[in-house]
Tab-separated table of C-alpha atoms and ligand atoms in Angstrom:
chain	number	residue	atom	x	y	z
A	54	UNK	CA	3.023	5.315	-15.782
A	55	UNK	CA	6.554	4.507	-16.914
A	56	UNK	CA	9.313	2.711	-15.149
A	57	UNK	CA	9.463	-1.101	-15.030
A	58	UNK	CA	10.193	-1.470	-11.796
A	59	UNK	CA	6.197	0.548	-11.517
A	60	UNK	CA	4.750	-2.205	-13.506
A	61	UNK	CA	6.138	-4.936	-11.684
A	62	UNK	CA	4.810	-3.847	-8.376
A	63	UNK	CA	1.139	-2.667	-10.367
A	64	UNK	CA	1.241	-6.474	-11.379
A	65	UNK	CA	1.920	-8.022	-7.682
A	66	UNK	CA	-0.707	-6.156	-6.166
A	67	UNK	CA	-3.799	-9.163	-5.455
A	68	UNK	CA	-6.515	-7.170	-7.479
A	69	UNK	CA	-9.060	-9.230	-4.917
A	70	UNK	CA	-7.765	-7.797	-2.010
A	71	UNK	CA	-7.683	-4.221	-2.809
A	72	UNK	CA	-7.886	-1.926	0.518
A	73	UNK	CA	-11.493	-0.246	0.040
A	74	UNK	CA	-10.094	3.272	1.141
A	75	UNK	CA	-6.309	4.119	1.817
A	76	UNK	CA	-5.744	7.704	3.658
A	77	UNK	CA	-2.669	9.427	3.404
A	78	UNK	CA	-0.924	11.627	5.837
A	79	UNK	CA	1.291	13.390	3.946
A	80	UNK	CA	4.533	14.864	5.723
A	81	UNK	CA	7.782	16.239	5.370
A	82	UNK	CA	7.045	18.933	3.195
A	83	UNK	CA	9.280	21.437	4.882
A	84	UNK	CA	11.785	19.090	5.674
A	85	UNK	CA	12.195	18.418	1.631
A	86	UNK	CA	12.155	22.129	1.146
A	87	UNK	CA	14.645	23.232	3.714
A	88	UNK	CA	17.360	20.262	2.752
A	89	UNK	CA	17.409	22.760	-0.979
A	90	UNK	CA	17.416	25.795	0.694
A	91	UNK	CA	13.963	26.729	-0.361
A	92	UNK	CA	10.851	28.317	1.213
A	93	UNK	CA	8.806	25.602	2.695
A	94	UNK	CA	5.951	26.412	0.280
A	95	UNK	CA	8.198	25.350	-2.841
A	96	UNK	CA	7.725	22.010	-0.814
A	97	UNK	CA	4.223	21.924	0.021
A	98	UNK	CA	4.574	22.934	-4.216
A	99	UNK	CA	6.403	19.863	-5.117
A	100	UNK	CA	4.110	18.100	-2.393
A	101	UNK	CA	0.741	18.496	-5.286
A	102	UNK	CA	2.866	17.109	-8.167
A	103	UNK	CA	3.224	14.018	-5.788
A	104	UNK	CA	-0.406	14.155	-4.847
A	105	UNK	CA	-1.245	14.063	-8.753
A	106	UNK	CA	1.175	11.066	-9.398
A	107	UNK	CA	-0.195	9.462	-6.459
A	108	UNK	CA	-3.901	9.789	-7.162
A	109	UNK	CA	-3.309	8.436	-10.557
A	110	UNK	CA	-2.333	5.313	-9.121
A	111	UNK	CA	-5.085	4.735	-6.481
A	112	UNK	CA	-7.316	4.920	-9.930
A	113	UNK	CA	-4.948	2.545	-11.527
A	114	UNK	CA	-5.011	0.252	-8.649
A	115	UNK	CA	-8.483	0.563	-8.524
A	116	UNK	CA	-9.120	2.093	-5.043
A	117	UNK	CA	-12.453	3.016	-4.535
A	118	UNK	CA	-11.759	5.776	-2.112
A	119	UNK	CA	-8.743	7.981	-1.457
A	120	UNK	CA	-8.197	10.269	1.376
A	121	UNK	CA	-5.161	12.998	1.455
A	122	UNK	CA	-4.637	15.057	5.103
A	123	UNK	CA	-4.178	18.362	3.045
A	124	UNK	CA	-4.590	21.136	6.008
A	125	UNK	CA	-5.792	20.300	9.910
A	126	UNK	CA	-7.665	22.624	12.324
A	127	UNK	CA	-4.338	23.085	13.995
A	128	UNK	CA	-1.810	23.988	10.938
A	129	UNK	CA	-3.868	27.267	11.580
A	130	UNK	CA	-0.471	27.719	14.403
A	131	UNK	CA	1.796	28.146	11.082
A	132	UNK	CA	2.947	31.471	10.097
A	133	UNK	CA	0.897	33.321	8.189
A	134	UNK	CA	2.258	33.055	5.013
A	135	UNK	CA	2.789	29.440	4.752
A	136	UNK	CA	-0.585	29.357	5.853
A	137	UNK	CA	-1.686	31.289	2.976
A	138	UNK	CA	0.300	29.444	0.970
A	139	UNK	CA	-1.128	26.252	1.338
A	140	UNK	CA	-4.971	27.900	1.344
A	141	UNK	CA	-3.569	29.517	-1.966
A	142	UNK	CA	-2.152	25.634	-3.269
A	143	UNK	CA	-5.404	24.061	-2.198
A	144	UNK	CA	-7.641	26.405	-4.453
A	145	UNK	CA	-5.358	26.550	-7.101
A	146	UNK	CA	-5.302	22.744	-7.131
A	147	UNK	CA	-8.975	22.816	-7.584
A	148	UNK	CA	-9.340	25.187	-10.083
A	149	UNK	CA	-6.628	23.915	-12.471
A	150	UNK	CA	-7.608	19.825	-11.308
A	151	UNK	CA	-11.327	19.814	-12.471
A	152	UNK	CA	-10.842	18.950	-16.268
A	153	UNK	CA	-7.854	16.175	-15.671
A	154	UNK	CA	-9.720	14.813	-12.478
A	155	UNK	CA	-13.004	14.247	-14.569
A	156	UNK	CA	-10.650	12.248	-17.453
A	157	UNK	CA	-9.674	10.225	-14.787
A	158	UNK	CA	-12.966	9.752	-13.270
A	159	UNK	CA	-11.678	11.202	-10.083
A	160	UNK	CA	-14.640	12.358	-7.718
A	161	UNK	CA	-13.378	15.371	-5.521
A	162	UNK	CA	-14.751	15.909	-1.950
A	163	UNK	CA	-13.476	18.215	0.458
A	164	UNK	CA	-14.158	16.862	4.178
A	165	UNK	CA	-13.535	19.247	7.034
A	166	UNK	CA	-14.705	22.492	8.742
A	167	UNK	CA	-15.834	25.130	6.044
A	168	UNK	CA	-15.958	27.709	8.925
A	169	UNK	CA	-12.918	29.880	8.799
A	170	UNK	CA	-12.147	29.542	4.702
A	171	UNK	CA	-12.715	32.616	2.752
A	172	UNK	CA	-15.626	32.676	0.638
A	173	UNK	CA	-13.496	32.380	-2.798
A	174	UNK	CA	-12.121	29.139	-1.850
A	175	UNK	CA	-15.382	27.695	-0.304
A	176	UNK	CA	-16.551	28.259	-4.045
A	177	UNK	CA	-14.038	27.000	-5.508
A	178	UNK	CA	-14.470	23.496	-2.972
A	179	UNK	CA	-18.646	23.623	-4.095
A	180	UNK	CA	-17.046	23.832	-7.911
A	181	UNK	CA	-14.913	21.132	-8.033
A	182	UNK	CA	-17.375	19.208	-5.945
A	183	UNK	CA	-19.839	19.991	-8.059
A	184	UNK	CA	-18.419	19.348	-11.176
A	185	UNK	CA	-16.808	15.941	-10.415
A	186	UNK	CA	-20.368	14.868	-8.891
A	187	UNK	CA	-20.737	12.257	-11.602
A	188	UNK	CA	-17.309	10.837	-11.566
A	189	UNK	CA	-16.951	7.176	-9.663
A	190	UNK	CA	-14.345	5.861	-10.455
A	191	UNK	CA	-11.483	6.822	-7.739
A	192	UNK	CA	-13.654	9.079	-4.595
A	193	UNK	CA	-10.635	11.590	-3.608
A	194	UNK	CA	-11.185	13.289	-0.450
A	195	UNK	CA	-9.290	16.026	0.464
A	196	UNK	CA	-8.859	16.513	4.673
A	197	UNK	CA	-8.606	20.176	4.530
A	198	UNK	CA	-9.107	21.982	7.642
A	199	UNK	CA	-10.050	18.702	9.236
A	200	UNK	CA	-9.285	17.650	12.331
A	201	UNK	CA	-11.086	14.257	13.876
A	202	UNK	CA	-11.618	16.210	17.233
A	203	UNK	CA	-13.620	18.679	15.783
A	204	UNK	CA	-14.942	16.249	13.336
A	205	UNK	CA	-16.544	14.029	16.313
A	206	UNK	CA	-17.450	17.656	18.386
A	207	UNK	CA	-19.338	18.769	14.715
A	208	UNK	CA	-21.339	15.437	15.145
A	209	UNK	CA	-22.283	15.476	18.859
A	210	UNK	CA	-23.350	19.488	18.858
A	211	UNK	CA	-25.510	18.030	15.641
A	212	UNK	CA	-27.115	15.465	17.668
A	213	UNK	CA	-27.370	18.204	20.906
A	214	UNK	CA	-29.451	20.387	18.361
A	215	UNK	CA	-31.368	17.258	17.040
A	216	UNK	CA	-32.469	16.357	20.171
A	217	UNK	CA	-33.352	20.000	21.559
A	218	UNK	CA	-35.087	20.287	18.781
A	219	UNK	CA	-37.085	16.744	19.342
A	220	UNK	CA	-36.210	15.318	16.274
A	221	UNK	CA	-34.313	11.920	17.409
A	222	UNK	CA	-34.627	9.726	20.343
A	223	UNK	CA	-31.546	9.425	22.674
A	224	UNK	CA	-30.041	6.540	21.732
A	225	UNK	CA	-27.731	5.945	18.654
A	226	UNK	CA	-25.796	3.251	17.690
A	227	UNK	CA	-22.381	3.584	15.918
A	228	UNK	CA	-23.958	3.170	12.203
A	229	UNK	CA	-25.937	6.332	13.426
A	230	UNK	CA	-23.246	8.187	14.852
A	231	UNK	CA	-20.852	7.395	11.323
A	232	UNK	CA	-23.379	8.876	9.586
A	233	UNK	CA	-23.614	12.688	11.533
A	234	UNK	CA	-19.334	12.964	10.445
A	235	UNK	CA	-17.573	14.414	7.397
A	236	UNK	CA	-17.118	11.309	5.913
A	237	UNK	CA	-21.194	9.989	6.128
A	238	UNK	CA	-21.356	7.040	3.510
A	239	UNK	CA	-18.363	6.413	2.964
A	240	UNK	CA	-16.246	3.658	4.129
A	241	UNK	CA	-13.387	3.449	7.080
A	242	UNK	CA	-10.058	3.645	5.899
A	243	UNK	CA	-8.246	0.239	5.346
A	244	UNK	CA	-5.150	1.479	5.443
A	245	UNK	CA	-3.312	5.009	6.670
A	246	UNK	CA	0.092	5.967	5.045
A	247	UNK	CA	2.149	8.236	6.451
A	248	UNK	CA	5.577	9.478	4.698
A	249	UNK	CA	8.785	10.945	6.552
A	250	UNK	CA	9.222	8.220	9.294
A	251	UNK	CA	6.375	9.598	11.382
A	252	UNK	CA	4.694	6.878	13.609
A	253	UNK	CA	1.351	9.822	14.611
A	254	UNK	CA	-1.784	10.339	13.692
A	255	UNK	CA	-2.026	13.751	14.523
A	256	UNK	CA	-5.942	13.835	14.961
A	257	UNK	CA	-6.705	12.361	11.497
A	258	UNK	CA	-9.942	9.998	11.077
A	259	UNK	CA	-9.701	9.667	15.207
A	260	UNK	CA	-13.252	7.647	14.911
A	261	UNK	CA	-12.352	6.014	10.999
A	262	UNK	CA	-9.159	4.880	11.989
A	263	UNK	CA	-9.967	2.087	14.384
A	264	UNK	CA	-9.135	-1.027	12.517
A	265	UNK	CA	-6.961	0.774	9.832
A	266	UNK	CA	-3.239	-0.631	9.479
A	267	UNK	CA	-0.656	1.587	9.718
A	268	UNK	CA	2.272	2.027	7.530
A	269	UNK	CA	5.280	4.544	7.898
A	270	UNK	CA	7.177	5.585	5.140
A	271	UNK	CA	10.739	6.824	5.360
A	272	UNK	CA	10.623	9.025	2.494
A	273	UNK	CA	9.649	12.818	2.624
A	274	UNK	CA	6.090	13.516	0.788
A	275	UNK	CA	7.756	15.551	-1.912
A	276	UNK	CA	9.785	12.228	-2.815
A	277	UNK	CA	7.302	9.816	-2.162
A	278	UNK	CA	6.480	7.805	-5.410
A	279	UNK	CA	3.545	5.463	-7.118
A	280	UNK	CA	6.613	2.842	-6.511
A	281	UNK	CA	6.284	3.260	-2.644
A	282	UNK	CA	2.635	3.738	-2.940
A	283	UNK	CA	2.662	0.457	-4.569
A	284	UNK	CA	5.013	-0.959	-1.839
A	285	UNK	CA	2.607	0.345	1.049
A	286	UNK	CA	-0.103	-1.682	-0.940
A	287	UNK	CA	2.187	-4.519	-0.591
A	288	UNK	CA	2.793	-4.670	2.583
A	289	UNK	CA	-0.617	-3.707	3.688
A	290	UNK	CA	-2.005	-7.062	2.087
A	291	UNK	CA	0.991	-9.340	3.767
A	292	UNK	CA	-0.975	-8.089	7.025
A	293	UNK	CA	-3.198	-10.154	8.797
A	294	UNK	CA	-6.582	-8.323	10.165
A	295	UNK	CA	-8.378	-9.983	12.558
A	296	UNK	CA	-10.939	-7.241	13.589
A	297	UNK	CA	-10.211	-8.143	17.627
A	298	UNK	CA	-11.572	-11.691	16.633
A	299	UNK	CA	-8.976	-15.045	15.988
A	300	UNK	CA	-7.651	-16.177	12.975
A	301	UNK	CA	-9.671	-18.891	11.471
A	302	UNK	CA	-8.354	-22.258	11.887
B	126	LIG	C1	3.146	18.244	5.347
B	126	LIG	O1	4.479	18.617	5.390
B	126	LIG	C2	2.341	19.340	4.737
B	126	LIG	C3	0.996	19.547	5.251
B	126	LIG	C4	0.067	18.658	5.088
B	126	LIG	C5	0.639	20.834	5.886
B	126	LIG	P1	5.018	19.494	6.585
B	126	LIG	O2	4.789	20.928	6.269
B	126	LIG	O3	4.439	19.030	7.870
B	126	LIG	O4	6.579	19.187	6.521
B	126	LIG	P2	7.595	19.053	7.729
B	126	LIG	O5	7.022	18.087	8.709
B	126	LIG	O6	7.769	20.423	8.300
B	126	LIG	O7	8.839	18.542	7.076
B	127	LIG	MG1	5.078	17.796	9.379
């Protein structure tokens, strides 16, 4: 991956204490686009050739699982053609991802309500998905009309129909309930990124998210680098998790 300055931080990252599954909100987009005078989408654009650099490094880093926030249930509110846009970048990112994604041993999942896409890019998702199956090295999951209200709402009208239909008992416990959301088997995030100075989580991983650490980023997504990634590793291991319990004398 080039620069010096890349390796150095590759190199001071403690390969034993690798977070399990970093998610990334990824914002400022527009802002990026609108300091050149361009159409937001030209930044949601340059926002993917981030997204590539960056998922190359998770795999160098060796992160098992990788999360991206592409598109939530309420960016729906966004004029129409940005909306569009980004429906059109998502699919498009599929299409043209599968062959260098399966070099890389990148495993593609989209998590998130399928309701609502059209039927081309719901084939496109099953494609990609399908044809990165075997892949396990880096598990990339992209957030795309995702939001962790309706994520949590998905799995309690699943249990509603479960129990109407007298196939479970009452009770669950939390292992249970983990299992009935879009991201069943799969581990919590560690670790939540989010570029452009934003301290939100804007109903991402609402339920994942509750012993993740937190970092903010000052840059905007478009600018956002495998440097910084690499620094948000950083910092993420100088932090101390303690799970609610003490630190061990
Ligand atoms: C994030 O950038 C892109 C999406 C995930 C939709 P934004 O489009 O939110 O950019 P700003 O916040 O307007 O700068
Ligand atoms: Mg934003």
């Amino acid at each position: 991956m080039g620069s010096k300055e890349h390796e150095n931080l590759l190199n001071m990252i403690k390969a034993n204490a690798v977070p399990t599954h970093v998610a990334v909100v990824p914002d400022g987009n527009g802002r990026w686009a609108r300091k050149r005078g361009l159409p937001r989408i030209a930044g949601h654009r340059a926002g993917i050739e981030t997204l590539k650099r960056i998922v190359r490094t998770a795999g160098d880093i060796g992160i098992p699982y990788f999360t991206l926030f592409a598109f939530s249930t309420e960016n729906w509110k966004r004029p129409e053609a940005e909306v569009s846009g980004l429906l059109d970048l998502l699919r498009e990112y599929l299409d043209s991802g599968i062959e260098q994604n399966r070099e890389n041993g990148v495993r593609i999942r989209v998590i998130g309500r399928r309701q609502g896409l059209s039927r081309d890019l719901i084939r496109a998702i099953e494609r990609a998905e399908a044809e990165t199956a075997a892949c396990d090295r880096l598990n990339f999951q992209v957030a795309f009309n995702y939001g962790g209200r309706a994520e949590i709402m998905d799995a309690v009208n699943t249990v509603c129909s479960l129990i109407r239909a007298g196939k479970i008992a009452v009770a669950l416990d939390e292992k249970d309930f983990s299992s009935l959301l879009y991201t069943a088997g799969m581990p919590d995030p560690d670790l939540i990124i989010r570029s452009s100075g934003e301290l939100r989580l804007s109903n991402f991983m609402l339920w994942q998210s509750a012993y993740a650490e937190f970092v903010s980023c000052p840059l905007l997504w478009p600018d956002f680098s495998p440097e910084e990634f690499c620094s948000c590793i950083l910092e993420y291991q100088r932090r101390d998790r303690r799970f609610g319990g003490i630190k061990a004398p």
